[in-house]
């Protein structure tokens, strides 16, 4: 099978080395390269490649390259490209598994590793799809998101807040918003209850996708519970409450995305 690909890496030398290895395969077709999060996202949406070689531990932190790019792709694409992580650190492999990446290759890439990746891709494309099960557990250890997908139905995501043998199960659809509290996060539910999880807000941002979206350094909101957005005052209102959540300039693009999503639905503007 043939695969088109994009390389997203902040290190130009690494880009050239990855491309050199990939160019030795007739089934791989090069499309473009990007050096930061925004460029990479735009290229993927524009070219819709089959494969993306993604660096997730960039030397230039301002490039914002990370696994979060995968979450963003699910906002726009029904079929997300296969992601092959390329990095020099083994430690990030466990976290990558939670994002269901196609493969995890250590730099510098060598030909035999890419041979194995392509063989696995070819095999997965010829095998019938099986239901995918993932469960989300939040505790003192690294957490992975769990959700069950089948062709006939998609079961709701359950968050499990685990602490010292106590398992607390929450329907993700019942969460209105998350608020940072130093190294923990307060989870506010639609029944007025608040539950504390001993994970940072950044951690929740890394494991959650739509309808959850970050709008402030201290807040992630469930778009389904936003009743009003006041851009002049830079606040979002939560349904059936008096809560007003601020949004910051650095996350204004996310708020614009929410406004756009509302307008693309069954919508009348008066």
PDB file of C-alpha atoms in Angstrom:
ATOM      1  CA  UNK A   1       0.000   0.000   0.000  1.00  0.00           C
ATOM      2  CA  UNK A   2       1.066   3.601  -0.601  1.00  0.00           C
ATOM      3  CA  UNK A   3       1.125   6.280   2.102  1.00  0.00           C
ATOM      4  CA  UNK A   4       1.516  10.051   1.825  1.00  0.00           C
ATOM      5  CA  UNK A   5       3.285  11.647   4.754  1.00  0.00           C
ATOM      6  CA  UNK A   6       4.161  14.901   6.533  1.00  0.00           C
ATOM      7  CA  UNK A   7       7.062  15.451   8.939  1.00  0.00           C
ATOM      8  CA  UNK A   8       6.461  17.726  11.947  1.00  0.00           C
ATOM      9  CA  UNK A   9       9.692  18.439  13.811  1.00  0.00           C
ATOM     10  CA  UNK A  10      11.342  21.617  15.127  1.00  0.00           C
ATOM     11  CA  UNK A  11      14.841  20.300  14.317  1.00  0.00           C
ATOM     12  CA  UNK A  12      15.660  20.783  10.618  1.00  0.00           C
ATOM     13  CA  UNK A  13      18.503  18.258  10.770  1.00  0.00           C
ATOM     14  CA  UNK A  14      16.137  15.620  12.179  1.00  0.00           C
ATOM     15  CA  UNK A  15      13.627  16.446   9.437  1.00  0.00           C
ATOM     16  CA  UNK A  16      16.253  15.785   6.761  1.00  0.00           C
ATOM     17  CA  UNK A  17      17.327  12.504   8.392  1.00  0.00           C
ATOM     18  CA  UNK A  18      13.728  11.275   8.713  1.00  0.00           C
ATOM     19  CA  UNK A  19      12.996  12.219   5.110  1.00  0.00           C
ATOM     20  CA  UNK A  20      16.169  10.495   3.911  1.00  0.00           C
ATOM     21  CA  UNK A  21      15.086   7.223   5.511  1.00  0.00           C
ATOM     22  CA  UNK A  22      11.483   7.564   4.306  1.00  0.00           C
ATOM     23  CA  UNK A  23      12.582   8.380   0.752  1.00  0.00           C
ATOM     24  CA  UNK A  24      14.112   4.926   0.466  1.00  0.00           C
ATOM     25  CA  UNK A  25      10.596   3.445   0.478  1.00  0.00           C
ATOM     26  CA  UNK A  26       8.681   3.537  -2.796  1.00  0.00           C
ATOM     27  CA  UNK A  27       5.354   3.275  -0.942  1.00  0.00           C
ATOM     28  CA  UNK A  28       5.956   6.554   0.949  1.00  0.00           C
ATOM     29  CA  UNK A  29       5.159   9.873  -0.748  1.00  0.00           C
ATOM     30  CA  UNK A  30       6.499  13.061   0.813  1.00  0.00           C
ATOM     31  CA  UNK A  31       4.091  16.030   1.051  1.00  0.00           C
ATOM     32  CA  UNK A  32       5.503  18.710   3.355  1.00  0.00           C
ATOM     33  CA  UNK A  33       7.262  19.582   6.611  1.00  0.00           C
ATOM     34  CA  UNK A  34       6.350  21.825   9.527  1.00  0.00           C
ATOM     35  CA  UNK A  35       8.368  23.082  12.489  1.00  0.00           C
ATOM     36  CA  UNK A  36       5.686  23.993  15.026  1.00  0.00           C
ATOM     37  CA  UNK A  37       2.205  23.086  16.260  1.00  0.00           C
ATOM     38  CA  UNK A  38       0.246  25.618  14.216  1.00  0.00           C
ATOM     39  CA  UNK A  39       2.076  24.930  10.947  1.00  0.00           C
ATOM     40  CA  UNK A  40       1.711  21.189  11.479  1.00  0.00           C
ATOM     41  CA  UNK A  41      -2.021  21.387  12.172  1.00  0.00           C
ATOM     42  CA  UNK A  42      -2.628  23.557   9.113  1.00  0.00           C
ATOM     43  CA  UNK A  43      -0.609  21.255   6.841  1.00  0.00           C
ATOM     44  CA  UNK A  44      -2.458  18.159   8.022  1.00  0.00           C
ATOM     45  CA  UNK A  45      -5.855  19.790   7.497  1.00  0.00           C
ATOM     46  CA  UNK A  46      -4.799  21.031   4.068  1.00  0.00           C
ATOM     47  CA  UNK A  47      -3.151  17.872   2.714  1.00  0.00           C
ATOM     48  CA  UNK A  48      -4.861  15.115   4.801  1.00  0.00           C
ATOM     49  CA  UNK A  49      -1.852  12.768   4.671  1.00  0.00           C
ATOM     50  CA  UNK A  50      -1.976   9.088   5.519  1.00  0.00           C
ATOM     51  CA  UNK A  51       0.971   9.363   7.909  1.00  0.00           C
ATOM     52  CA  UNK A  52       2.450  12.024  10.171  1.00  0.00           C
ATOM     53  CA  UNK A  53       5.954  11.729  11.648  1.00  0.00           C
ATOM     54  CA  UNK A  54       5.613  13.771  14.849  1.00  0.00           C
ATOM     55  CA  UNK A  55       8.248  14.968  17.314  1.00  0.00           C
ATOM     56  CA  UNK A  56       6.670  15.298  20.783  1.00  0.00           C
ATOM     57  CA  UNK A  57       9.684  16.478  22.812  1.00  0.00           C
ATOM     58  CA  UNK A  58      10.988  19.459  20.839  1.00  0.00           C
ATOM     59  CA  UNK A  59      14.237  21.253  21.562  1.00  0.00           C
ATOM     60  CA  UNK A  60      12.424  24.542  21.021  1.00  0.00           C
ATOM     61  CA  UNK A  61       9.583  24.539  23.532  1.00  0.00           C
ATOM     62  CA  UNK A  62       8.035  27.534  21.765  1.00  0.00           C
ATOM     63  CA  UNK A  63       7.129  25.202  18.898  1.00  0.00           C
ATOM     64  CA  UNK A  64       4.478  23.647  21.224  1.00  0.00           C
ATOM     65  CA  UNK A  65       4.899  20.248  19.614  1.00  0.00           C
ATOM     66  CA  UNK A  66       3.300  17.512  21.705  1.00  0.00           C
ATOM     67  CA  UNK A  67       0.703  14.751  21.704  1.00  0.00           C
ATOM     68  CA  UNK A  68      -1.979  17.418  22.134  1.00  0.00           C
ATOM     69  CA  UNK A  69      -1.836  17.926  18.382  1.00  0.00           C
ATOM     70  CA  UNK A  70      -3.642  14.589  18.026  1.00  0.00           C
ATOM     71  CA  UNK A  71      -6.543  15.796  20.173  1.00  0.00           C
ATOM     72  CA  UNK A  72      -6.875  18.872  17.988  1.00  0.00           C
ATOM     73  CA  UNK A  73      -7.098  16.769  14.816  1.00  0.00           C
ATOM     74  CA  UNK A  74     -10.204  15.021  16.159  1.00  0.00           C
ATOM     75  CA  UNK A  75     -11.956  18.390  16.250  1.00  0.00           C
ATOM     76  CA  UNK A  76     -11.769  18.685  12.485  1.00  0.00           C
ATOM     77  CA  UNK A  77     -11.254  15.288  10.877  1.00  0.00           C
ATOM     78  CA  UNK A  78     -13.441  12.190  10.785  1.00  0.00           C
ATOM     79  CA  UNK A  79     -10.405  10.120   9.781  1.00  0.00           C
ATOM     80  CA  UNK A  80      -7.211  11.127  11.574  1.00  0.00           C
ATOM     81  CA  UNK A  81      -3.854  10.256   9.947  1.00  0.00           C
ATOM     82  CA  UNK A  82      -1.740   7.505  11.457  1.00  0.00           C
ATOM     83  CA  UNK A  83       0.731   9.163  13.813  1.00  0.00           C
ATOM     84  CA  UNK A  84       4.280   7.838  14.071  1.00  0.00           C
ATOM     85  CA  UNK A  85       6.048   9.484  16.999  1.00  0.00           C
ATOM     86  CA  UNK A  86       9.732  10.219  16.375  1.00  0.00           C
ATOM     87  CA  UNK A  87      11.709  11.324  19.406  1.00  0.00           C
ATOM     88  CA  UNK A  88      14.898  10.605  21.309  1.00  0.00           C
ATOM     89  CA  UNK A  89      13.255   9.773  24.650  1.00  0.00           C
ATOM     90  CA  UNK A  90      11.920   6.359  25.632  1.00  0.00           C
ATOM     91  CA  UNK A  91      10.074   7.830  28.646  1.00  0.00           C
ATOM     92  CA  UNK A  92       7.229   9.263  26.563  1.00  0.00           C
ATOM     93  CA  UNK A  93       6.226   5.921  25.037  1.00  0.00           C
ATOM     94  CA  UNK A  94       3.691   5.056  27.759  1.00  0.00           C
ATOM     95  CA  UNK A  95       1.847   8.347  27.396  1.00  0.00           C
ATOM     96  CA  UNK A  96       1.810   7.917  23.615  1.00  0.00           C
ATOM     97  CA  UNK A  97      -0.027   4.618  23.926  1.00  0.00           C
ATOM     98  CA  UNK A  98      -3.020   6.478  25.357  1.00  0.00           C
ATOM     99  CA  UNK A  99      -3.218   8.440  22.116  1.00  0.00           C
ATOM    100  CA  UNK A 100      -3.226   5.252  20.017  1.00  0.00           C
ATOM    101  CA  UNK A 101      -0.258   6.273  17.903  1.00  0.00           C
ATOM    102  CA  UNK A 102       0.640   3.898  15.079  1.00  0.00           C
ATOM    103  CA  UNK A 103       4.248   3.552  16.242  1.00  0.00           C
ATOM    104  CA  UNK A 104       6.930   5.047  18.461  1.00  0.00           C
ATOM    105  CA  UNK A 105      10.381   5.343  16.841  1.00  0.00           C
ATOM    106  CA  UNK A 106      13.541   6.546  18.549  1.00  0.00           C
ATOM    107  CA  UNK A 107      15.862   8.969  16.817  1.00  0.00           C
ATOM    108  CA  UNK A 108      17.955   8.712  14.805  1.00  0.00           C
ATOM    109  CA  UNK A 109      15.588   6.654  12.655  1.00  0.00           C
ATOM    110  CA  UNK A 110      16.955   3.566  10.995  1.00  0.00           C
ATOM    111  CA  UNK A 111      15.526   1.765   8.008  1.00  0.00           C
ATOM    112  CA  UNK A 112      14.587  -1.509   9.692  1.00  0.00           C
ATOM    113  CA  UNK A 113      12.402   0.277  12.275  1.00  0.00           C
ATOM    114  CA  UNK A 114      10.479   1.991   9.490  1.00  0.00           C
ATOM    115  CA  UNK A 115      10.181  -1.330   7.645  1.00  0.00           C
ATOM    116  CA  UNK A 116       8.496  -2.775  10.721  1.00  0.00           C
ATOM    117  CA  UNK A 117       6.176   0.235  11.008  1.00  0.00           C
ATOM    118  CA  UNK A 118       5.040  -0.069   7.396  1.00  0.00           C
ATOM    119  CA  UNK A 119       4.477  -3.802   7.764  1.00  0.00           C
ATOM    120  CA  UNK A 120       2.317  -3.179  10.838  1.00  0.00           C
ATOM    121  CA  UNK A 121       0.348  -0.517   8.963  1.00  0.00           C
ATOM    122  CA  UNK A 122      -0.214  -2.840   6.027  1.00  0.00           C
ATOM    123  CA  UNK A 123      -1.324  -5.598   8.371  1.00  0.00           C
ATOM    124  CA  UNK A 124      -3.783  -3.363  10.246  1.00  0.00           C
ATOM    125  CA  UNK A 125      -5.262  -2.160   6.951  1.00  0.00           C
ATOM    126  CA  UNK A 126      -6.019  -5.722   5.859  1.00  0.00           C
ATOM    127  CA  UNK A 127      -7.436  -6.988   9.160  1.00  0.00           C
ATOM    128  CA  UNK A 128     -11.123  -6.443  10.110  1.00  0.00           C
ATOM    129  CA  UNK A 129     -11.609  -3.685  12.671  1.00  0.00           C
ATOM    130  CA  UNK A 130     -12.213  -4.789  16.241  1.00  0.00           C
ATOM    131  CA  UNK A 131     -13.921  -2.724  18.914  1.00  0.00           C
ATOM    132  CA  UNK A 132     -11.470  -0.516  20.814  1.00  0.00           C
ATOM    133  CA  UNK A 133     -11.669  -0.355  24.591  1.00  0.00           C
ATOM    134  CA  UNK A 134     -10.022   2.369  26.636  1.00  0.00           C
ATOM    135  CA  UNK A 135     -10.784   3.270  30.254  1.00  0.00           C
ATOM    136  CA  UNK A 136      -9.819   6.495  31.978  1.00  0.00           C
ATOM    137  CA  UNK A 137      -8.379   6.267  35.464  1.00  0.00           C
ATOM    138  CA  UNK A 138      -7.104   9.270  37.417  1.00  0.00           C
ATOM    139  CA  UNK A 139      -4.861   8.455  40.346  1.00  0.00           C
ATOM    140  CA  UNK A 140      -1.375   8.998  41.639  1.00  0.00           C
ATOM    141  CA  UNK A 141       0.069   7.049  38.701  1.00  0.00           C
ATOM    142  CA  UNK A 142       0.149   8.007  35.010  1.00  0.00           C
ATOM    143  CA  UNK A 143      -3.427   7.947  33.658  1.00  0.00           C
ATOM    144  CA  UNK A 144      -4.878   6.747  30.438  1.00  0.00           C
ATOM    145  CA  UNK A 145      -8.217   7.640  28.922  1.00  0.00           C
ATOM    146  CA  UNK A 146     -10.813   4.934  28.570  1.00  0.00           C
ATOM    147  CA  UNK A 147     -13.597   4.878  26.156  1.00  0.00           C
ATOM    148  CA  UNK A 148     -15.351   2.094  24.278  1.00  0.00           C
ATOM    149  CA  UNK A 149     -16.000   2.366  20.585  1.00  0.00           C
ATOM    150  CA  UNK A 150     -17.912  -0.058  18.388  1.00  0.00           C
ATOM    151  CA  UNK A 151     -19.320   0.229  14.913  1.00  0.00           C
ATOM    152  CA  UNK A 152     -22.860   0.191  16.219  1.00  0.00           C
ATOM    153  CA  UNK A 153     -22.561   2.538  19.193  1.00  0.00           C
ATOM    154  CA  UNK A 154     -20.146   4.644  21.142  1.00  0.00           C
ATOM    155  CA  UNK A 155     -20.368   4.256  24.884  1.00  0.00           C
ATOM    156  CA  UNK A 156     -19.993   7.399  27.002  1.00  0.00           C
ATOM    157  CA  UNK A 157     -16.604   8.244  28.479  1.00  0.00           C
ATOM    158  CA  UNK A 158     -16.277   7.480  32.194  1.00  0.00           C
ATOM    159  CA  UNK A 159     -13.740   9.250  34.376  1.00  0.00           C
ATOM    160  CA  UNK A 160     -12.533   7.258  37.353  1.00  0.00           C
ATOM    161  CA  UNK A 161     -11.069   9.372  40.153  1.00  0.00           C
ATOM    162  CA  UNK A 162      -8.966   6.957  42.164  1.00  0.00           C
ATOM    163  CA  UNK A 163      -7.364   7.691  45.512  1.00  0.00           C
ATOM    164  CA  UNK A 164      -6.084   5.182  48.061  1.00  0.00           C
ATOM    165  CA  UNK A 165      -8.417   2.383  46.985  1.00  0.00           C
ATOM    166  CA  UNK A 166     -11.430   4.667  46.549  1.00  0.00           C
ATOM    167  CA  UNK A 167     -12.847   4.542  43.004  1.00  0.00           C
ATOM    168  CA  UNK A 168     -15.173   7.377  42.052  1.00  0.00           C
ATOM    169  CA  UNK A 169     -16.889   7.046  38.643  1.00  0.00           C
ATOM    170  CA  UNK A 170     -18.106  10.129  36.793  1.00  0.00           C
ATOM    171  CA  UNK A 171     -19.892  10.387  33.471  1.00  0.00           C
ATOM    172  CA  UNK A 172     -17.798  12.847  31.464  1.00  0.00           C
ATOM    173  CA  UNK A 173     -20.997  14.317  29.991  1.00  0.00           C
ATOM    174  CA  UNK A 174     -21.965  15.478  33.506  1.00  0.00           C
ATOM    175  CA  UNK A 175     -18.819  17.573  33.942  1.00  0.00           C
ATOM    176  CA  UNK A 176     -19.400  21.308  33.421  1.00  0.00           C
ATOM    177  CA  UNK A 177     -15.839  22.487  33.867  1.00  0.00           C
ATOM    178  CA  UNK A 178     -12.444  21.824  35.444  1.00  0.00           C
ATOM    179  CA  UNK A 179     -10.661  24.401  37.595  1.00  0.00           C
ATOM    180  CA  UNK A 180      -6.960  24.295  38.475  1.00  0.00           C
ATOM    181  CA  UNK A 181      -6.020  24.409  42.153  1.00  0.00           C
ATOM    182  CA  UNK A 182      -2.207  24.330  42.343  1.00  0.00           C
ATOM    183  CA  UNK A 183      -1.240  20.691  41.652  1.00  0.00           C
ATOM    184  CA  UNK A 184      -4.809  19.386  41.864  1.00  0.00           C
ATOM    185  CA  UNK A 185      -7.946  20.015  39.818  1.00  0.00           C
ATOM    186  CA  UNK A 186     -11.503  20.654  40.998  1.00  0.00           C
ATOM    187  CA  UNK A 187     -14.163  19.013  38.819  1.00  0.00           C
ATOM    188  CA  UNK A 188     -17.566  20.718  38.822  1.00  0.00           C
ATOM    189  CA  UNK A 189     -20.609  18.610  37.894  1.00  0.00           C
ATOM    190  CA  UNK A 190     -24.021  19.621  36.555  1.00  0.00           C
ATOM    191  CA  UNK A 191     -25.655  18.688  39.881  1.00  0.00           C
ATOM    192  CA  UNK A 192     -23.597  21.319  41.736  1.00  0.00           C
ATOM    193  CA  UNK A 193     -21.169  18.806  43.219  1.00  0.00           C
ATOM    194  CA  UNK A 194     -17.405  19.399  43.189  1.00  0.00           C
ATOM    195  CA  UNK A 195     -14.823  16.598  43.195  1.00  0.00           C
ATOM    196  CA  UNK A 196     -11.057  17.073  43.575  1.00  0.00           C
ATOM    197  CA  UNK A 197      -8.590  15.023  41.542  1.00  0.00           C
ATOM    198  CA  UNK A 198      -4.893  15.075  42.353  1.00  0.00           C
ATOM    199  CA  UNK A 199      -3.793  15.768  38.801  1.00  0.00           C
ATOM    200  CA  UNK A 200      -2.909  19.064  37.170  1.00  0.00           C
ATOM    201  CA  UNK A 201      -5.196  20.812  34.715  1.00  0.00           C
ATOM    202  CA  UNK A 202      -2.558  20.290  32.020  1.00  0.00           C
ATOM    203  CA  UNK A 203      -2.888  16.556  32.547  1.00  0.00           C
ATOM    204  CA  UNK A 204      -6.636  16.696  31.942  1.00  0.00           C
ATOM    205  CA  UNK A 205      -6.042  18.816  28.870  1.00  0.00           C
ATOM    206  CA  UNK A 206      -3.752  16.112  27.482  1.00  0.00           C
ATOM    207  CA  UNK A 207      -6.281  13.277  27.860  1.00  0.00           C
ATOM    208  CA  UNK A 208      -9.570  14.984  27.013  1.00  0.00           C
ATOM    209  CA  UNK A 209     -10.882  15.999  23.608  1.00  0.00           C
ATOM    210  CA  UNK A 210     -14.093  17.651  22.369  1.00  0.00           C
ATOM    211  CA  UNK A 211     -16.417  18.838  23.838  1.00  0.00           C
ATOM    212  CA  UNK A 212     -13.821  19.783  26.468  1.00  0.00           C
ATOM    213  CA  UNK A 213     -11.718  22.817  25.596  1.00  0.00           C
ATOM    214  CA  UNK A 214      -9.237  24.935  27.518  1.00  0.00           C
ATOM    215  CA  UNK A 215     -10.056  28.645  27.653  1.00  0.00           C
ATOM    216  CA  UNK A 216      -7.784  29.868  30.472  1.00  0.00           C
ATOM    217  CA  UNK A 217      -4.697  28.815  32.415  1.00  0.00           C
ATOM    218  CA  UNK A 218      -7.086  27.763  35.197  1.00  0.00           C
ATOM    219  CA  UNK A 219     -10.099  26.402  33.288  1.00  0.00           C
ATOM    220  CA  UNK A 220     -11.247  23.695  30.906  1.00  0.00           C
ATOM    221  CA  UNK A 221     -14.944  23.864  30.011  1.00  0.00           C
ATOM    222  CA  UNK A 222     -17.447  21.445  28.532  1.00  0.00           C
ATOM    223  CA  UNK A 223     -18.741  23.299  25.488  1.00  0.00           C
ATOM    224  CA  UNK A 224     -22.158  21.720  25.981  1.00  0.00           C
ATOM    225  CA  UNK A 225     -22.634  23.698  29.207  1.00  0.00           C
ATOM    226  CA  UNK A 226     -21.775  27.113  27.806  1.00  0.00           C
ATOM    227  CA  UNK A 227     -24.910  29.264  27.667  1.00  0.00           C
ATOM    228  CA  UNK A 228     -23.327  32.608  26.805  1.00  0.00           C
ATOM    229  CA  UNK A 229     -20.019  34.046  25.632  1.00  0.00           C
ATOM    230  CA  UNK A 230     -19.297  37.723  26.241  1.00  0.00           C
ATOM    231  CA  UNK A 231     -16.196  38.616  24.232  1.00  0.00           C
ATOM    232  CA  UNK A 232     -16.125  42.186  25.576  1.00  0.00           C
ATOM    233  CA  UNK A 233     -15.865  41.038  29.187  1.00  0.00           C
ATOM    234  CA  UNK A 234     -13.923  37.889  28.203  1.00  0.00           C
ATOM    235  CA  UNK A 235     -16.197  35.500  30.129  1.00  0.00           C
ATOM    236  CA  UNK A 236     -18.249  32.376  29.462  1.00  0.00           C
ATOM    237  CA  UNK A 237     -21.448  31.635  31.364  1.00  0.00           C
ATOM    238  CA  UNK A 238     -22.306  28.119  32.546  1.00  0.00           C
ATOM    239  CA  UNK A 239     -25.866  26.850  31.992  1.00  0.00           C
ATOM    240  CA  UNK A 240     -28.292  26.864  34.926  1.00  0.00           C
ATOM    241  CA  UNK A 241     -25.746  28.505  37.247  1.00  0.00           C
ATOM    242  CA  UNK A 242     -24.463  31.963  38.110  1.00  0.00           C
ATOM    243  CA  UNK A 243     -20.908  30.867  37.282  1.00  0.00           C
ATOM    244  CA  UNK A 244     -18.901  33.061  34.912  1.00  0.00           C
ATOM    245  CA  UNK A 245     -15.594  31.640  33.713  1.00  0.00           C
ATOM    246  CA  UNK A 246     -12.947  34.005  32.326  1.00  0.00           C
ATOM    247  CA  UNK A 247     -11.049  33.270  29.142  1.00  0.00           C
ATOM    248  CA  UNK A 248      -7.609  34.655  28.389  1.00  0.00           C
ATOM    249  CA  UNK A 249      -6.089  36.134  25.247  1.00  0.00           C
ATOM    250  CA  UNK A 250      -3.784  33.146  24.838  1.00  0.00           C
ATOM    251  CA  UNK A 251      -6.830  30.863  24.522  1.00  0.00           C
ATOM    252  CA  UNK A 252      -9.018  33.279  22.527  1.00  0.00           C
ATOM    253  CA  UNK A 253      -8.669  31.062  19.433  1.00  0.00           C
ATOM    254  CA  UNK A 254     -10.315  28.211  21.361  1.00  0.00           C
ATOM    255  CA  UNK A 255     -13.233  30.461  22.284  1.00  0.00           C
ATOM    256  CA  UNK A 256     -13.548  31.514  18.638  1.00  0.00           C
ATOM    257  CA  UNK A 257     -13.675  27.820  17.760  1.00  0.00           C
ATOM    258  CA  UNK A 258     -16.572  27.283  20.192  1.00  0.00           C
ATOM    259  CA  UNK A 259     -18.471  30.217  18.655  1.00  0.00           C
ATOM    260  CA  UNK A 260     -17.845  28.764  15.202  1.00  0.00           C
ATOM    261  CA  UNK A 261     -19.052  25.301  16.259  1.00  0.00           C
ATOM    262  CA  UNK A 262     -22.294  26.748  17.609  1.00  0.00           C
ATOM    263  CA  UNK A 263     -22.932  28.605  14.367  1.00  0.00           C
ATOM    264  CA  UNK A 264     -22.309  25.473  12.298  1.00  0.00           C
ATOM    265  CA  UNK A 265     -25.073  23.556  14.071  1.00  0.00           C
ATOM    266  CA  UNK A 266     -28.857  23.895  13.952  1.00  0.00           C
ATOM    267  CA  UNK A 267     -28.574  27.624  14.533  1.00  0.00           C
ATOM    268  CA  UNK A 268     -30.438  30.888  14.040  1.00  0.00           C
ATOM    269  CA  UNK A 269     -28.768  34.204  14.805  1.00  0.00           C
ATOM    270  CA  UNK A 270     -31.169  37.036  15.686  1.00  0.00           C
TER     271      UNK A 270
END
